[in-house]
mmCIF file of C-alpha atoms in Angstrom:
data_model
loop_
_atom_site.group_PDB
_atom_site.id
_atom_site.type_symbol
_atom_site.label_atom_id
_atom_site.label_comp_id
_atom_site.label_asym_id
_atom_site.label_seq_id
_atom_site.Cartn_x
_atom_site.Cartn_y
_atom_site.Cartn_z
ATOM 1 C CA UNK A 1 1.554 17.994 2.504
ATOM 2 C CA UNK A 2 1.203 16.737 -0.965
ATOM 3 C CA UNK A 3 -1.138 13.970 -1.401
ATOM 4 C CA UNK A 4 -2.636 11.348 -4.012
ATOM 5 C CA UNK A 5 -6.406 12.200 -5.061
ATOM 6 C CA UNK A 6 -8.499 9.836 -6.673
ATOM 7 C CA UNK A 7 -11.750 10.172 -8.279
ATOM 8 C CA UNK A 8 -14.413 8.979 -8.085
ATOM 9 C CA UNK A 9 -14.633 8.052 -4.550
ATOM 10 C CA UNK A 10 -17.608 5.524 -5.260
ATOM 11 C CA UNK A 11 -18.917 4.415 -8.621
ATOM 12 C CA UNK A 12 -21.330 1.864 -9.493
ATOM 13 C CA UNK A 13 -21.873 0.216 -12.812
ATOM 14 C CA UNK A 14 -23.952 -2.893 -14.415
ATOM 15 C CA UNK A 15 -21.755 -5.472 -15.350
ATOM 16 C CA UNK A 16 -20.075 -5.316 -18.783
ATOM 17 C CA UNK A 17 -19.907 -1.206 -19.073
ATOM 18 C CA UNK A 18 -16.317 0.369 -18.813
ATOM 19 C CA UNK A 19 -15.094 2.015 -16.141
ATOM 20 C CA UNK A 20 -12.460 4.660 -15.656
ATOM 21 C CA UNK A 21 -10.823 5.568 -12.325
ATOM 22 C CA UNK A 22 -8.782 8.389 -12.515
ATOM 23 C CA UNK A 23 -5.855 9.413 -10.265
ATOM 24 C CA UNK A 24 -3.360 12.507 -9.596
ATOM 25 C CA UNK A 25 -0.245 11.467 -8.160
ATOM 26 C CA UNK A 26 2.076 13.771 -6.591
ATOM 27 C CA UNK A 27 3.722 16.134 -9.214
ATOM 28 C CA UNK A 28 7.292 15.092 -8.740
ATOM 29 C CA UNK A 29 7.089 11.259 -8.549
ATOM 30 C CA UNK A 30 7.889 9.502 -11.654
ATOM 31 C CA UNK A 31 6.282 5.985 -10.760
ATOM 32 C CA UNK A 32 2.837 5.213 -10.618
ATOM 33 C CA UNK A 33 0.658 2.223 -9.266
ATOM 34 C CA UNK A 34 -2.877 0.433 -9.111
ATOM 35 C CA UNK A 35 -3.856 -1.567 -6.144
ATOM 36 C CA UNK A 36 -6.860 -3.190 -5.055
ATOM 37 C CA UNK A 37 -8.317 -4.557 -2.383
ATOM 38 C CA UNK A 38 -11.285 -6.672 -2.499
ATOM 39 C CA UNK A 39 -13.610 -6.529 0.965
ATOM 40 C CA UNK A 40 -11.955 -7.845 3.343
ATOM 41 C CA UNK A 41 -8.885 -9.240 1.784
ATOM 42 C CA UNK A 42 -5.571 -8.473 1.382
ATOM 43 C CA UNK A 43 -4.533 -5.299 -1.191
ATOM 44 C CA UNK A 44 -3.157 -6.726 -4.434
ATOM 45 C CA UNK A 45 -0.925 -5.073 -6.432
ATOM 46 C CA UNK A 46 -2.203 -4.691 -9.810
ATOM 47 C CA UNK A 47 -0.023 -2.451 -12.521
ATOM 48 C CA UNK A 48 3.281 -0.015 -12.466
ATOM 49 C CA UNK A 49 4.435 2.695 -14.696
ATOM 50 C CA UNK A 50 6.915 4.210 -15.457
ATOM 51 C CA UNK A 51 8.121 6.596 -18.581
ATOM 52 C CA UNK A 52 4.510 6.201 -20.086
ATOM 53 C CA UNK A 53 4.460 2.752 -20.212
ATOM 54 C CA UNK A 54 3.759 -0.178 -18.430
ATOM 55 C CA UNK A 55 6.544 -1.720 -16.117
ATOM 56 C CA UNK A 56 5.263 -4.107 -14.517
ATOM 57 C CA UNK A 57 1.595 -5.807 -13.813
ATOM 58 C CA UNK A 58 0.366 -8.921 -12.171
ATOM 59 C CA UNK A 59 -1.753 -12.026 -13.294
ATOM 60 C CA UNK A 60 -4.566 -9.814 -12.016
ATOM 61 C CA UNK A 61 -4.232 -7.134 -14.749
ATOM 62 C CA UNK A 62 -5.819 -9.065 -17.554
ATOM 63 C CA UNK A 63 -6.902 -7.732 -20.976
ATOM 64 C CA UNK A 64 -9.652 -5.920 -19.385
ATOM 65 C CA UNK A 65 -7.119 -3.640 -18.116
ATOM 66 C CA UNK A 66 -5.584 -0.584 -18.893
ATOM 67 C CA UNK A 67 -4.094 2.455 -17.888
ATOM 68 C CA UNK A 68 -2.785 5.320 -19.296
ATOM 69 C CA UNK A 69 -1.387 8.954 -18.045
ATOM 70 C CA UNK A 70 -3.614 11.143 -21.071
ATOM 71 C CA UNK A 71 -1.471 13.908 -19.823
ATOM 72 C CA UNK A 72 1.202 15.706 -17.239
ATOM 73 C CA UNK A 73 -1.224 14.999 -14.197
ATOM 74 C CA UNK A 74 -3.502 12.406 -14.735
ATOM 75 C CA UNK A 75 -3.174 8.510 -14.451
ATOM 76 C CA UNK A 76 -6.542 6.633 -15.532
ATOM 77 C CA UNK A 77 -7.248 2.882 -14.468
ATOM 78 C CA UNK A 78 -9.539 1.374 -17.220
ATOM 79 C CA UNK A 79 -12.170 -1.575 -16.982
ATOM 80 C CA UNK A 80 -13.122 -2.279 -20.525
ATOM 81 C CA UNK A 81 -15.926 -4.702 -19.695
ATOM 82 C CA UNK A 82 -16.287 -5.217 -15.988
ATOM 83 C CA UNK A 83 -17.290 -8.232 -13.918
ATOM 84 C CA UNK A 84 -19.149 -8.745 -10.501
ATOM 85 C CA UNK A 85 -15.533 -9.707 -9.161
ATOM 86 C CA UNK A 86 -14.248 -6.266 -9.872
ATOM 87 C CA UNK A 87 -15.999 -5.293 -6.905
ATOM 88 C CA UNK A 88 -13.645 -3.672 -5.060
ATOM 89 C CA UNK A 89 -11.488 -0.565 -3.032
ATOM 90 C CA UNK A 90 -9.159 0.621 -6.256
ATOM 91 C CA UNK A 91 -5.904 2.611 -4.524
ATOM 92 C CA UNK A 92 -4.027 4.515 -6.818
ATOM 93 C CA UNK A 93 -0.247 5.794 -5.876
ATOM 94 C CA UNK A 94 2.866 7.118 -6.690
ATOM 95 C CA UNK A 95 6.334 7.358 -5.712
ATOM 96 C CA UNK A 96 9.791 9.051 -6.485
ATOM 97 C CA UNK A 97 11.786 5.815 -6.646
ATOM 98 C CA UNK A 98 10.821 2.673 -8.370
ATOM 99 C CA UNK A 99 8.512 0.532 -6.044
ATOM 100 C CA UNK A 100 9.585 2.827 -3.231
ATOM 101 C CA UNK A 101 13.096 0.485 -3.459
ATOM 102 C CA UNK A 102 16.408 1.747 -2.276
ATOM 103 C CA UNK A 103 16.493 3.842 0.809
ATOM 104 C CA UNK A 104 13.764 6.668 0.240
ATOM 105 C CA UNK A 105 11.204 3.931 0.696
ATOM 106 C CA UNK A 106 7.659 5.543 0.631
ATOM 107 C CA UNK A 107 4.930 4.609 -1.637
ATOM 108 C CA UNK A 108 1.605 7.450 -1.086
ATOM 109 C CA UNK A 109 -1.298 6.143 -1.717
ATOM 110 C CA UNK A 110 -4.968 7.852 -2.434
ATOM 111 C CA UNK A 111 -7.927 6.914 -0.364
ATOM 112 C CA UNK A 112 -9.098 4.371 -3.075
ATOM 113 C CA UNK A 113 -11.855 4.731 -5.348
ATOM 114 C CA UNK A 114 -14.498 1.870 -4.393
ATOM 115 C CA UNK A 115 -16.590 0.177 -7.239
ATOM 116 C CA UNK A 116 -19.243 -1.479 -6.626
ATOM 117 C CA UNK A 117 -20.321 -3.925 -9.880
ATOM 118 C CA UNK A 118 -24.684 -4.570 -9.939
ATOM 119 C CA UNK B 1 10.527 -10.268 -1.915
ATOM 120 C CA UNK B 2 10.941 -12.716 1.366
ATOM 121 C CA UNK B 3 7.977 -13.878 3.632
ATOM 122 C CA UNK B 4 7.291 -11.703 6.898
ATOM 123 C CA UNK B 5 4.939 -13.507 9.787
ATOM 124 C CA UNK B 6 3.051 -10.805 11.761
ATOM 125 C CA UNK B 7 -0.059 -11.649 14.504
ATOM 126 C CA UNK B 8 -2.886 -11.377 13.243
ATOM 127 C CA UNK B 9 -4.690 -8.973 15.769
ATOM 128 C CA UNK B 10 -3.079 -7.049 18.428
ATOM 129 C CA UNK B 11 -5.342 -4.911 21.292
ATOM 130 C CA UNK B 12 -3.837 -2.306 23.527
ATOM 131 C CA UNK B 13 -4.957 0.877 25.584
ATOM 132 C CA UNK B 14 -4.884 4.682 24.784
ATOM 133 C CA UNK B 15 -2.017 6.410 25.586
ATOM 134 C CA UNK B 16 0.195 2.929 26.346
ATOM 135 C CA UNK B 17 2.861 1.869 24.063
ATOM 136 C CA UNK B 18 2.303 -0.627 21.874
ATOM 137 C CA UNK B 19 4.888 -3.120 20.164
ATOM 138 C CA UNK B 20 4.218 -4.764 16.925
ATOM 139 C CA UNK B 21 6.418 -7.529 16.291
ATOM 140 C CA UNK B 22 7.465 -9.209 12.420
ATOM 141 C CA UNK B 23 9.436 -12.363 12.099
ATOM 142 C CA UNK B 24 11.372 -12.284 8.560
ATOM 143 C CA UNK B 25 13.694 -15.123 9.191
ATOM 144 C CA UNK B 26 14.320 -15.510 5.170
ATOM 145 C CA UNK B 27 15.547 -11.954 5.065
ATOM 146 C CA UNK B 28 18.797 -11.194 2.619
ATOM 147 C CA UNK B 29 21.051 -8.674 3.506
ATOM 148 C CA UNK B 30 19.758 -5.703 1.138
ATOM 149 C CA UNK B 31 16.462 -6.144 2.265
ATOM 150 C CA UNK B 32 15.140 -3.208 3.653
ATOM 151 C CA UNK B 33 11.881 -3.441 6.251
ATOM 152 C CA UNK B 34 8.923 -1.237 5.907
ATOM 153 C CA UNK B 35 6.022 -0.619 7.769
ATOM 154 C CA UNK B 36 2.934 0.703 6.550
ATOM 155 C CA UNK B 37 -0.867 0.834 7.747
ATOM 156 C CA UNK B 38 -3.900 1.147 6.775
ATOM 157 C CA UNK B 39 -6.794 3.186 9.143
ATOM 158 C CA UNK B 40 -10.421 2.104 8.135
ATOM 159 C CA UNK B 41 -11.857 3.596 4.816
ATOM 160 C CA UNK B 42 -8.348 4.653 3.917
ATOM 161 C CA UNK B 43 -5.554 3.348 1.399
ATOM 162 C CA UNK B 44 -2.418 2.072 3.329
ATOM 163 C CA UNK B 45 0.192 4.859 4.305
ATOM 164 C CA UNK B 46 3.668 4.784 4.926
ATOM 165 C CA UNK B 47 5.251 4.282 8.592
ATOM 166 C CA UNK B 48 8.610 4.085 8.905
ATOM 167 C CA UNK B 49 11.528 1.696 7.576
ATOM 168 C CA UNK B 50 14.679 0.124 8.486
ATOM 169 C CA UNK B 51 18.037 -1.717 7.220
ATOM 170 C CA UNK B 52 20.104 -2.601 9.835
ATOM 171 C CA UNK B 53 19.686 0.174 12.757
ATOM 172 C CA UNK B 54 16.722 1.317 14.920
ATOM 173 C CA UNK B 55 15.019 4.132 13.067
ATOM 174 C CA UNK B 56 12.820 6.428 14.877
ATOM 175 C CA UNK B 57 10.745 8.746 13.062
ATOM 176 C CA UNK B 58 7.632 11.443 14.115
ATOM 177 C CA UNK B 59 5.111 8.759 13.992
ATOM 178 C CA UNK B 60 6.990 5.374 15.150
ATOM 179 C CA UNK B 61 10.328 3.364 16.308
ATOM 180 C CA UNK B 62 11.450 0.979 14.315
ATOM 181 C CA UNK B 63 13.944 -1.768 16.502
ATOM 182 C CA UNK B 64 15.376 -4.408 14.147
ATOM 183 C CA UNK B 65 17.458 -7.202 15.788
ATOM 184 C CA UNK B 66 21.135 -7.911 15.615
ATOM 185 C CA UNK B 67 20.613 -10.649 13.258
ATOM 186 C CA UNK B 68 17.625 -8.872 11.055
ATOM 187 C CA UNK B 69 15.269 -11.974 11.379
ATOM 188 C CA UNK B 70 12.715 -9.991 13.266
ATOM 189 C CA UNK B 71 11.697 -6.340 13.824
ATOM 190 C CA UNK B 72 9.410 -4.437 16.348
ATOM 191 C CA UNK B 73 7.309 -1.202 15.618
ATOM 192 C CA UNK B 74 6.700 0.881 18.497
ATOM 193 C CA UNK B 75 4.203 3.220 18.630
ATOM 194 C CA UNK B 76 4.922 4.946 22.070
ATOM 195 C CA UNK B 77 2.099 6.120 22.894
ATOM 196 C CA UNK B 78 -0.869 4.760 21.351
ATOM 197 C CA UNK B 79 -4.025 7.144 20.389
ATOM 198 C CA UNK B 80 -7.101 6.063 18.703
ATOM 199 C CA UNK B 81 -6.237 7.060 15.613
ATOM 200 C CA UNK B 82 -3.825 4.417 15.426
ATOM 201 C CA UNK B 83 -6.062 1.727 15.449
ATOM 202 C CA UNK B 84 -5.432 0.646 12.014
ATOM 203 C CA UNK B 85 -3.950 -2.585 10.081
ATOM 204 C CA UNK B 86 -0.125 -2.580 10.422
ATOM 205 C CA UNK B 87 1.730 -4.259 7.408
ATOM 206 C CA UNK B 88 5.640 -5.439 7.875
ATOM 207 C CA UNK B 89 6.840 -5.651 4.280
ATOM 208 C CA UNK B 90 11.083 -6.685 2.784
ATOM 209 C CA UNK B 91 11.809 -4.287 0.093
ATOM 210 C CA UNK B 92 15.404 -5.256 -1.746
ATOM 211 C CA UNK B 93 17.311 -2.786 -2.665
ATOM 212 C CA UNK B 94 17.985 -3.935 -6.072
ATOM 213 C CA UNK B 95 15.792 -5.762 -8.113
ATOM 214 C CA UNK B 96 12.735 -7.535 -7.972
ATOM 215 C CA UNK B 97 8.792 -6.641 -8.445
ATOM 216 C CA UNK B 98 7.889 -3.432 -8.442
ATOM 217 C CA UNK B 99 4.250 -4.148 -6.233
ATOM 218 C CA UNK B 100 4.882 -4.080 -2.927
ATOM 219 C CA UNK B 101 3.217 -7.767 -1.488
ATOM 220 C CA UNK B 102 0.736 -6.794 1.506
ATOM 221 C CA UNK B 103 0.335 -9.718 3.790
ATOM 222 C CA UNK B 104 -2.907 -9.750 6.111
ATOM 223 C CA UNK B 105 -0.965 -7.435 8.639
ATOM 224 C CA UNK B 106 -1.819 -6.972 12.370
ATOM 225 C CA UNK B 107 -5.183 -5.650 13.285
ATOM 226 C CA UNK B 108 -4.088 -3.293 16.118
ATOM 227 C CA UNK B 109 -7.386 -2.333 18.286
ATOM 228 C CA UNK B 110 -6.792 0.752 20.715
ATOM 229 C CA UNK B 111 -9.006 0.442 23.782
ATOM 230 C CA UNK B 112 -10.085 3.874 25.352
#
């Protein structure tokens, strides 16, 4: 069964270095997403894409944030500077349809890349 | 998307069904309702979802009621592994955000 891998599966970092969390979405979806889910709370939607750029993001996904797709596979989360608050379970994942709308419905998500800021 | 209400832990036996309920009594009529979970460790993962007619699928039942303010998941016969965190989310069909909005779920504990 196809599946969403994400890499690395735990990083730690010192506050203010970058961070990139990269992600392989299934190779026929066309939409991509970052989640994340702080410990114990709920999982927050963070950033769509779509057609190489960005289609949507929340208040969450500040300047701080980027991502990018650097080529036909990939999808990389970026944290240019990051905070003790970034601390969290990062999910990457991908789907055929836009936000898994109309009536194909599914979102697949990767097992999350946790980062734990020092 | 519109506001689902879901219990906020649930605790059943092995191999006993097990009915998760989700009020969504500001549903519109092109909202679709989707279930997905999330086992421990593990990013959420897609159940099973619903418009207007029971739905029954390899892993769960969906029942929606006549009137679409409330749904039921069924899980028919509960195994350990599906001890797990069971989100009830409204997709529309049109437009809208693209992030799906993950409430705090049901915390379903499976008792051997």
């Amino acid at each position: 069964e196809p599946e969403v891998t994400q890499t690395p599966s735990h990083q730690v970092t010192q506050m203010g270095q970058e961070v990139i969390l990269r992600c392989v979405p299934i190779s026929n979806h066309l939409y991509f997403y970052w989640y994340r889910q702080i410990l114990g709370q709920k999982v927050e939607f963070l950033v769509s894409f779509y057609n190489n750029e960005i289609s949507e993001k929340s208040e969450i996904f500040d300047d701080q944030f980027s991502v990018e797709r650097p080529d036909g596979s990939n999808f990389t989360l970026k944290i240019r500077s990051t905070k003790l608050e970034d601390s969290a379970m990062y999910f990457c994942a991908s789907s055929e349809t836009r936000g898994g709308r109309a009536n194909t419905g599914e979102l697949f998500f990767g097992e999350g890349s946790r980062l734990t800021v020092l | 998307d519109a506001k689902t209400t879901q219990p906020n832990s649930m605790e059943s036996n092995e191999e006993e069904p097990v009915h998760l309920p989700c009020n969504h009594s500001t549903i519109s009529g092109t909202d679709y309702i989707h279930w997905y979970r999330q086992l421990p460790s593990q990013g959420p993962e897609y159940v099973i979802h619903g418009l207007t007619s029971n739905v029954n699928n390899r892993m769960a039942s969906l029942a929606i009621a006549e009137d679409r303010k409330s749904s039921t998941l069924i899980l028919h016969r509960a195994t350990l592994r599906d001890a797990a965190v069971y989100y009830c989310i409204l997709i529309g069909a049109g437009g809208g955000a693209d992030g799906l909005t993950f409430g705090k779920g049901t915390h379903l504990i499976i008792q051997p």
